[in-house]
Short mmCIF file of C-alpha atoms and ligand atoms in Angstrom, two decimals:
data_model
loop_
_atom_site.label_atom_id
_atom_site.label_comp_id
_atom_site.label_asym_id
_atom_site.label_seq_id
_atom_site.Cartn_x
_atom_site.Cartn_y
_atom_site.Cartn_z
CA MET A 1 -1.36 -7.98 -27.24
CA PRO A 2 1.05 -6.11 -24.93
CA ASN A 3 -1.08 -4.33 -22.31
CA VAL A 4 1.65 -1.96 -21.04
CA THR A 5 2.46 1.01 -23.27
CA HIS A 6 5.21 2.70 -21.27
CA LEU A 7 6.33 4.03 -17.88
CA GLU A 8 5.57 7.65 -17.10
CA CYS A 9 7.20 9.99 -14.59
CA SER A 10 4.66 11.13 -11.99
CA LEU A 11 6.33 14.56 -11.81
CA CYS A 12 7.52 15.59 -15.29
CA ALA A 13 5.53 13.08 -17.44
CA ALA A 14 8.68 11.88 -19.24
CA ARG A 15 8.14 8.50 -20.92
CA PHE A 16 10.32 5.41 -20.59
CA PRO A 17 10.22 2.00 -22.28
CA ALA A 18 8.62 -0.63 -20.05
CA ASP A 19 10.84 -3.59 -20.88
CA ARG A 20 13.98 -2.26 -19.11
CA ILE A 21 15.06 -1.95 -15.49
CA HIS A 22 14.27 1.46 -14.00
CA ASN A 23 14.33 3.21 -10.67
CA LEU A 24 13.44 6.93 -10.47
CA CYS A 25 13.20 9.46 -13.31
CA SER A 26 16.23 11.76 -13.56
CA CYS A 27 13.99 14.52 -12.11
CA GLY A 28 13.46 12.42 -8.97
CA GLY A 29 9.88 11.44 -9.82
CA THR A 30 8.39 7.98 -9.29
CA LEU A 31 7.66 6.09 -12.50
CA LEU A 32 4.12 4.81 -13.00
CA VAL A 33 3.07 2.02 -15.36
CA ARG A 34 0.70 3.08 -18.14
CA TYR A 35 -1.58 0.66 -19.96
CA ASP A 36 -3.48 0.69 -23.23
CA LEU A 37 -6.79 0.82 -21.39
CA ALA A 38 -8.87 1.36 -24.52
CA ALA A 39 -7.53 -1.89 -26.02
CA ILE A 40 -7.89 -3.72 -22.70
CA LYS A 41 -11.47 -2.51 -22.41
CA SER A 42 -12.31 -4.03 -25.77
CA ILE A 43 -11.24 -7.53 -24.70
CA TRP A 44 -11.82 -7.64 -20.93
CA SER A 45 -15.11 -7.24 -19.10
CA ARG A 46 -15.78 -7.14 -15.39
CA ASP A 47 -18.18 -10.07 -15.73
CA THR A 48 -15.29 -12.37 -16.68
CA LEU A 49 -13.85 -11.80 -13.21
CA ARG A 50 -16.39 -14.19 -11.73
CA ALA A 51 -14.34 -17.02 -13.20
CA GLY A 52 -11.02 -15.36 -12.34
CA ARG A 53 -8.27 -16.54 -10.00
CA PRO A 54 -9.10 -16.08 -6.31
CA ASP A 55 -6.09 -13.80 -5.83
CA LEU A 56 -4.97 -10.40 -7.14
CA TRP A 57 -3.67 -11.92 -10.38
CA ARG A 58 -7.32 -12.00 -11.47
CA TYR A 59 -6.57 -8.44 -12.64
CA LEU A 60 -3.68 -9.56 -14.88
CA PRO A 61 -4.62 -7.34 -17.88
CA VAL A 62 -3.89 -4.28 -15.71
CA LEU A 63 -0.76 -5.70 -14.10
CA PRO A 64 2.74 -5.19 -15.54
CA VAL A 65 3.89 -8.79 -16.02
CA GLN A 66 4.19 -9.75 -19.69
CA ARG A 67 5.05 -13.43 -19.33
CA PRO A 68 2.78 -15.46 -17.00
CA GLU A 69 5.72 -17.70 -16.09
CA SER A 70 7.33 -14.67 -14.38
CA ILE A 71 4.57 -14.58 -11.76
CA VAL A 72 5.68 -15.31 -8.20
CA SER A 73 2.50 -15.87 -6.21
CA LEU A 74 1.78 -17.03 -2.69
CA GLY A 75 -1.99 -16.51 -2.82
CA GLU A 76 -2.09 -12.75 -2.14
CA GLY A 77 -5.10 -10.46 -2.39
CA MET A 78 -8.87 -11.02 -2.52
CA THR A 79 -8.94 -10.31 1.19
CA PRO A 80 -12.32 -10.17 2.90
CA LEU A 81 -14.34 -7.00 3.18
CA ILE A 82 -16.00 -7.50 6.55
CA ARG A 83 -19.16 -5.68 7.60
CA ALA A 84 -18.48 -4.27 11.07
CA HIS A 85 -21.85 -3.77 12.77
CA HIS A 86 -20.70 -3.86 16.37
CA LEU A 87 -17.77 -1.54 15.87
CA GLY A 88 -20.00 0.67 13.73
CA THR A 89 -22.48 1.04 16.58
CA ALA A 90 -19.61 1.92 18.92
CA ILE A 91 -18.29 4.70 16.66
CA GLY A 92 -21.60 6.04 15.37
CA THR A 93 -22.38 4.43 12.00
CA GLN A 94 -24.14 1.40 10.55
CA GLN A 95 -22.23 1.68 7.29
CA LEU A 96 -18.81 0.36 8.26
CA TRP A 97 -16.55 -2.25 6.66
CA VAL A 98 -13.04 -3.47 7.37
CA LYS A 99 -10.87 -4.64 4.50
CA ASP A 100 -8.71 -7.16 6.30
CA GLU A 101 -5.28 -7.20 4.75
CA GLY A 102 -3.87 -9.19 7.66
CA LEU A 103 -4.92 -12.34 5.78
CA ASN A 104 -2.31 -11.88 3.08
CA PRO A 105 0.88 -14.00 2.86
CA THR A 106 3.28 -12.74 5.56
CA ALA A 107 0.21 -11.14 7.18
CA SER A 108 0.17 -7.70 5.60
CA PHE A 109 -0.85 -5.82 2.46
CA LYS A 110 2.85 -5.55 1.59
CA ALA A 111 2.48 -8.94 -0.10
CA ARG A 112 0.52 -7.21 -2.86
CA GLY A 113 3.37 -4.88 -3.77
CA MET A 114 5.97 -7.61 -3.52
CA THR A 115 4.21 -10.16 -5.69
CA THR A 116 4.27 -7.68 -8.59
CA ALA A 117 7.71 -6.19 -7.85
CA ILE A 118 9.44 -9.56 -7.46
CA SER A 119 7.60 -11.00 -10.47
CA MET A 120 8.90 -8.06 -12.51
CA ALA A 121 12.37 -8.53 -11.05
CA ARG A 122 12.24 -12.11 -12.31
CA GLU A 123 10.92 -10.99 -15.70
CA LEU A 124 13.67 -8.39 -16.08
CA GLY A 125 16.43 -10.77 -14.94
CA ILE A 126 17.33 -9.05 -11.65
CA ARG A 127 19.40 -11.35 -9.41
CA LYS A 128 20.03 -9.26 -6.26
CA ILE A 129 17.66 -6.95 -4.44
CA ALA A 130 18.11 -4.57 -1.51
CA ILE A 131 15.33 -2.99 0.49
CA PRO A 132 15.01 -0.67 3.48
CA SER A 133 11.90 -1.47 5.50
CA ALA A 134 10.00 -0.61 8.65
CA GLY A 135 9.09 -4.28 9.00
CA ASN A 136 6.24 -5.70 6.97
CA ALA A 137 7.63 -4.83 3.55
CA ALA A 138 10.77 -6.71 4.50
CA SER A 139 8.84 -9.81 5.49
CA ALA A 140 6.90 -9.80 2.24
CA ALA A 141 10.01 -9.10 0.15
CA ALA A 142 11.86 -11.93 1.90
CA ALA A 143 9.03 -14.38 1.19
CA TYR A 144 8.65 -13.54 -2.51
CA ALA A 145 12.42 -13.36 -3.05
CA ALA A 146 12.71 -16.82 -1.48
CA ALA A 147 10.00 -18.17 -3.77
CA ALA A 148 11.72 -16.56 -6.78
CA ARG A 149 15.22 -17.70 -5.66
CA ILE A 150 16.47 -14.09 -5.77
CA GLU A 151 19.11 -12.88 -3.29
CA ILE A 152 17.73 -10.23 -0.94
CA HIS A 153 19.47 -7.77 1.42
CA ILE A 154 17.24 -6.17 4.01
CA PHE A 155 18.00 -3.09 6.12
CA MET A 156 15.63 -2.48 9.02
CA PRO A 157 15.70 -0.33 12.16
CA THR A 158 16.92 -2.15 15.30
CA ASP A 159 13.55 -1.57 16.99
CA VAL A 160 11.52 -3.15 14.20
CA PRO A 161 8.93 -5.66 15.53
CA GLN A 162 10.81 -8.82 16.51
CA ALA A 163 8.41 -10.95 14.46
CA ASN A 164 9.48 -9.22 11.25
CA TYR A 165 13.16 -9.71 12.02
CA VAL A 166 12.80 -13.40 12.83
CA GLU A 167 10.54 -13.92 9.82
CA CYS A 168 13.01 -12.34 7.39
CA LYS A 169 15.94 -14.35 8.73
CA THR A 170 13.92 -17.56 8.59
CA LEU A 171 12.92 -16.80 5.01
CA GLY A 172 16.61 -16.71 4.11
CA ALA A 173 17.15 -12.96 3.68
CA ILE A 174 20.45 -11.28 4.55
CA VAL A 175 19.30 -8.89 7.28
CA THR A 176 21.16 -5.86 8.67
CA LEU A 177 19.75 -4.01 11.67
CA VAL A 178 20.38 -0.27 11.55
CA ASP A 179 20.47 2.00 14.57
CA GLY A 180 18.15 4.62 13.07
CA LEU A 181 14.96 5.09 11.06
CA ILE A 182 13.81 3.74 7.70
CA SER A 183 15.29 6.88 6.14
CA ASP A 184 18.73 5.83 7.46
CA CYS A 185 18.20 2.32 6.07
CA ALA A 186 17.29 3.84 2.69
CA ARG A 187 20.48 5.91 2.68
CA ILE A 188 22.62 2.81 3.23
CA VAL A 189 20.94 1.01 0.33
CA ALA A 190 21.44 4.05 -1.92
CA GLU A 191 25.11 4.32 -0.97
CA ARG A 192 26.00 0.67 -1.49
CA LYS A 193 23.74 -0.53 -4.30
CA ASP A 194 26.02 0.28 -7.26
CA GLN A 195 29.05 -1.36 -5.75
CA GLU A 196 27.11 -4.42 -4.62
CA GLY A 197 25.04 -4.81 -7.80
CA TRP A 198 21.75 -4.55 -5.92
CA PHE A 199 18.46 -3.45 -7.42
CA ASP A 200 16.96 -0.85 -5.06
CA MET A 201 13.42 -1.94 -4.19
CA SER A 202 12.66 1.01 -1.88
CA THR A 203 9.08 2.26 -1.76
CA LEU A 204 8.26 4.31 -4.87
CA LYS A 205 11.85 4.06 -6.15
CA GLU A 206 10.79 1.29 -8.53
CA PRO A 207 7.59 1.23 -10.62
CA TYR A 208 5.97 -2.07 -9.68
CA ARG A 209 5.09 -2.20 -5.97
CA VAL A 210 2.40 0.41 -6.55
CA GLU A 211 0.89 -1.82 -9.25
CA GLY A 212 0.32 -4.64 -6.77
CA LYS A 213 -0.99 -2.32 -4.10
CA LYS A 214 -3.44 -0.72 -6.48
CA THR A 215 -5.36 -3.99 -6.47
CA MET A 216 -6.73 -2.94 -3.06
CA GLY A 217 -8.69 -0.41 -5.13
CA TYR A 218 -9.79 -2.93 -7.77
CA GLU A 219 -10.96 -5.30 -5.05
CA VAL A 220 -12.94 -2.79 -3.05
CA ALA A 221 -14.69 -1.74 -6.27
CA GLU A 222 -15.45 -5.34 -7.17
CA GLN A 223 -16.57 -6.24 -3.63
CA PHE A 224 -18.92 -3.22 -3.57
CA ASN A 225 -20.31 -4.26 -6.95
CA TRP A 226 -18.57 -1.43 -8.82
CA GLU A 227 -19.84 1.43 -6.70
CA LEU A 228 -17.06 2.83 -4.56
CA PRO A 229 -17.63 3.62 -0.86
CA ASP A 230 -17.93 7.20 0.38
CA ALA A 231 -14.78 7.21 2.50
CA ILE A 232 -11.60 5.16 2.71
CA PHE A 233 -9.39 5.32 5.79
CA TYR A 234 -5.86 4.34 4.95
CA PRO A 235 -2.95 4.21 7.42
CA THR A 236 -0.36 6.24 5.57
CA GLY A 237 3.36 5.75 5.93
CA GLY A 238 4.95 5.90 2.49
CA GLY A 239 1.43 6.29 1.08
CA VAL A 240 1.90 3.72 -1.66
CA GLY A 241 -1.42 2.04 -0.96
CA MET A 242 -3.24 5.32 -1.29
CA ILE A 243 -1.39 6.28 -4.48
CA GLY A 244 -2.10 2.81 -5.87
CA MET A 245 -5.81 2.84 -5.05
CA TRP A 246 -6.24 6.28 -6.60
CA LYS A 247 -4.53 5.04 -9.76
CA ALA A 248 -6.82 1.99 -9.74
CA PHE A 249 -9.94 4.16 -9.58
CA ASP A 250 -8.71 6.19 -12.53
CA GLU A 251 -8.03 3.04 -14.55
CA LEU A 252 -11.39 1.55 -13.57
CA GLU A 253 -13.18 4.64 -14.80
CA GLN A 254 -11.28 4.48 -18.10
CA LEU A 255 -12.29 0.84 -18.41
CA GLY A 256 -15.89 1.98 -17.97
CA TRP A 257 -16.32 -0.22 -14.87
CA ILE A 258 -17.03 2.59 -12.36
CA SER A 259 -18.39 6.14 -12.53
CA SER A 260 -16.44 9.31 -11.78
CA LYS A 261 -17.56 9.21 -8.13
CA ARG A 262 -14.62 8.86 -5.76
CA PRO A 263 -14.38 8.12 -2.04
CA LYS A 264 -13.01 10.74 0.31
CA MET A 265 -9.47 9.47 0.83
CA ILE A 266 -8.38 9.87 4.45
CA ALA A 267 -4.73 9.53 5.43
CA VAL A 268 -4.38 8.25 8.97
CA GLN A 269 -1.04 8.91 10.66
CA ALA A 270 0.43 8.54 14.14
CA ALA A 271 0.73 11.60 16.38
CA GLY A 272 4.44 10.84 16.76
CA CYS A 273 5.05 10.96 12.98
CA GLN A 274 2.53 13.03 11.03
CA PRO A 275 4.29 14.81 8.16
CA ILE A 276 1.28 14.45 5.83
CA VAL A 277 -1.21 15.75 8.41
CA ARG A 278 0.94 18.81 9.03
CA ALA A 279 1.47 19.51 5.33
CA PHE A 280 -2.24 19.05 4.63
CA GLU A 281 -3.21 21.44 7.41
CA GLN A 282 -0.66 23.99 6.21
CA HIS A 283 -1.92 23.75 2.61
CA ALA A 284 1.61 22.79 1.57
CA SER A 285 2.35 20.87 -1.62
CA ARG A 286 5.17 18.79 -0.07
CA ALA A 287 5.77 17.46 3.45
CA GLU A 288 8.68 18.36 5.67
CA PHE A 289 10.87 15.77 7.39
CA TRP A 290 9.23 14.86 10.74
CA GLN A 291 11.89 15.08 13.46
CA ASN A 292 12.19 12.37 16.17
CA ALA A 293 9.55 10.14 14.60
CA SER A 294 8.16 7.66 17.10
CA THR A 295 5.07 5.40 17.25
CA VAL A 296 4.06 1.80 18.00
CA ALA A 297 2.63 1.67 14.48
CA ALA A 298 5.99 0.85 12.91
CA GLY A 299 4.67 1.13 9.34
CA LEU A 300 3.66 4.73 9.94
CA ARG A 301 7.11 5.79 11.06
CA VAL A 302 8.05 7.34 7.73
CA PRO A 303 9.33 10.86 8.46
CA LYS A 304 9.36 12.06 4.84
CA PRO A 305 7.38 10.00 2.33
CA LEU A 306 8.88 10.10 -1.16
CA GLY A 307 5.36 10.36 -2.63
CA ASP A 308 4.29 13.20 -0.32
CA GLY A 309 3.18 15.46 -3.17
CA LEU A 310 1.11 12.70 -4.78
CA ILE A 311 -0.55 11.83 -1.45
CA LEU A 312 -1.44 15.46 -0.74
CA ASP A 313 -2.89 15.87 -4.24
CA ILE A 314 -5.11 12.81 -3.71
CA LEU A 315 -6.38 14.00 -0.32
CA ARG A 316 -7.37 17.33 -1.87
CA ALA A 317 -8.78 15.98 -5.14
CA SER A 318 -10.97 13.53 -3.23
CA ALA A 319 -12.20 16.11 -0.68
CA GLY A 320 -10.61 13.90 1.95
CA THR A 321 -8.41 14.83 4.86
CA ALA A 322 -5.48 13.75 7.02
CA ILE A 323 -5.74 12.96 10.71
CA ALA A 324 -3.34 11.86 13.44
CA VAL A 325 -4.00 9.39 16.25
CA SER A 326 -1.94 8.97 19.42
CA ASP A 327 -0.29 5.68 20.40
CA GLU A 328 -2.55 5.53 23.43
CA GLU A 329 -5.62 5.76 21.19
CA ILE A 330 -4.18 3.14 18.84
CA LEU A 331 -3.57 0.71 21.69
CA ASP A 332 -7.17 1.21 22.88
CA ALA A 333 -8.63 0.87 19.38
CA GLY A 334 -6.83 -2.41 18.62
CA PRO A 335 -8.53 -4.38 21.43
CA GLU A 336 -11.83 -2.63 20.67
CA LEU A 337 -11.78 -3.75 17.03
CA ALA A 338 -10.58 -7.21 18.04
CA SER A 339 -13.17 -7.79 20.75
CA LEU A 340 -16.11 -6.34 18.79
CA GLU A 341 -15.40 -7.85 15.38
CA GLY A 342 -12.92 -10.69 15.82
CA ILE A 343 -10.23 -8.91 13.82
CA PHE A 344 -6.82 -8.70 15.53
CA ALA A 345 -5.45 -5.72 13.64
CA ALA A 346 -2.00 -4.21 13.31
CA PRO A 347 -1.70 -0.88 15.18
CA GLU A 348 -1.70 0.82 11.77
CA GLY A 349 -5.15 -0.61 11.05
CA ALA A 350 -6.37 0.10 14.57
CA ALA A 351 -5.47 3.75 14.06
CA CYS A 352 -8.20 3.94 11.42
CA VAL A 353 -10.85 3.09 14.03
CA THR A 354 -10.02 6.14 16.13
CA ALA A 355 -9.72 8.31 13.04
CA ALA A 356 -13.19 7.24 11.83
CA ARG A 357 -14.70 7.81 15.24
CA LYS A 358 -13.27 11.35 15.30
CA LEU A 359 -14.44 12.24 11.80
CA LEU A 360 -17.94 10.93 12.51
CA ALA A 361 -18.06 12.91 15.78
CA SER A 362 -16.92 16.09 14.02
CA GLN A 363 -19.52 15.44 11.27
CA PHE A 364 -16.85 15.47 8.59
CA LEU A 365 -18.57 12.17 7.72
CA LYS A 366 -22.26 11.38 7.94
CA PRO A 367 -23.65 8.19 9.52
CA SER A 368 -25.11 7.32 6.11
CA ASP A 369 -21.66 7.37 4.46
CA ARG A 370 -20.30 3.96 3.53
CA ILE A 371 -16.92 3.79 5.26
CA VAL A 372 -14.08 1.34 4.67
CA LEU A 373 -11.18 1.00 7.10
CA TYR A 374 -8.07 -0.68 5.77
CA ASN A 375 -6.53 -2.98 8.31
CA THR A 376 -3.18 -3.27 6.59
CA GLY A 377 -1.72 -6.06 8.71
CA SER A 378 -2.14 -8.62 11.45
CA GLY A 379 -1.82 -7.79 15.14
CA LEU A 380 0.18 -10.98 15.59
CA LYS A 381 3.30 -9.16 14.37
CA TYR A 382 2.97 -6.63 17.22
CA LEU A 383 2.62 -8.76 20.32
CA SER A 384 5.01 -6.69 22.40
CA ALA A 385 3.19 -3.43 21.54
CA TYR A 386 -0.16 -4.92 22.54
CA SER A 387 1.09 -6.75 25.61
CA ALA A 388 2.45 -3.52 27.06
CA GLY A 389 -1.14 -2.21 27.32
C1 PLP B 401 0.87 -2.58 8.61
C2 PLP B 401 1.25 -1.40 7.77
N1 PLP B 401 0.33 -0.47 7.50
C3 PLP B 401 0.60 0.62 6.76
C4 PLP B 401 1.86 0.85 6.26
C5 PLP B 401 2.10 2.08 5.43
O1 PLP B 401 2.03 1.74 4.10
P1 PLP B 401 2.13 2.77 2.89
O2 PLP B 401 3.56 2.82 2.53
O3 PLP B 401 1.30 2.21 1.80
O4 PLP B 401 1.62 4.08 3.38
C6 PLP B 401 2.87 -0.08 6.51
C7 PLP B 401 4.23 0.14 5.98
O5 PLP B 401 5.20 -0.38 6.45
C8 PLP B 401 2.56 -1.23 7.28
O6 PLP B 401 3.49 -2.16 7.52
ZN1 ZN B 402 10.53 13.11 -14.23
#
């Protein structure tokens, strides 16, 4: 039974067949994968997961791959959800967990998006990929492309963490450093892709990375025994993880596995690049390009997320919020999380600690709220940022 019914534009709801190669809708909207959830529900129960694979492919019925032999897996997902008592005490709650995405292949949650996107590239016969990246997405793309034997061209800013650059080169990617931001890298890919025959794997410009990232939502539901937490702090650059998790919760409710209760979704950004925070505060429906974006949290340096409207909708629908954290606070929070809990987090993840502390202090959240911080990557990729402190 095919589980996927079609692809649907997130802006104009136009439908597209799922078995072809697609980027954006002609209206500019991101395409989302739609499943026959009623049929899936009739043959798949959450109890069967106990015997499932110990990686994100345990959720195969709600993933886009049609032929299991297309799957390119390096053991991604099913990351630990760690109870953080000591950090909780420090920030004013006993109900705190860290979802540690630093344990994924290539040490970030980007592996989730790339296992599905590269598996689909293999299924659809794509031979050459190009991707602009702030760092971790490139590392993950390079690893999965290597495993799939697909040619990959990576464009990253010159000041990307050195670890990501070395990792991509070592994994066999063709890497170009660009004197600019991820938006400049994206422009180069867009300009050259037709001539070079590249498939553009930019964030939200293809339908499948979000499908892998949504498994962060499936997992947190499963790990909390199908009752979602009260608040999720997510370090938001392109916002794909947040968009994915929200989609997961919707699918889970349609499967009858969770109730209609949703966590407050909280977008954490860096003070030096906070387009979503500003748009949220101004009650705007889209974000404006953030000029002179700068932060040690390289993954948050996205001046104009393509999915800005979707992110803002989620923050509002979930009664969540958006909050910015300075680099100084991030570089204090990283060692605090590390020394109290044994988790050496990426600056993006560390930012969530400060954000949670602020929202508990302001009483936006109550001490009885169950709070999950997403540490999206490992601190080991950011040695120069941390050693400066
Ligand atoms: C460690 C880390 N956290 C968070 C992000 C932002 O991810 P998203 O695009 O899902 O907002 C990135 C993106 O590069 C990242 O590398
Ligand atoms: Zn459209």
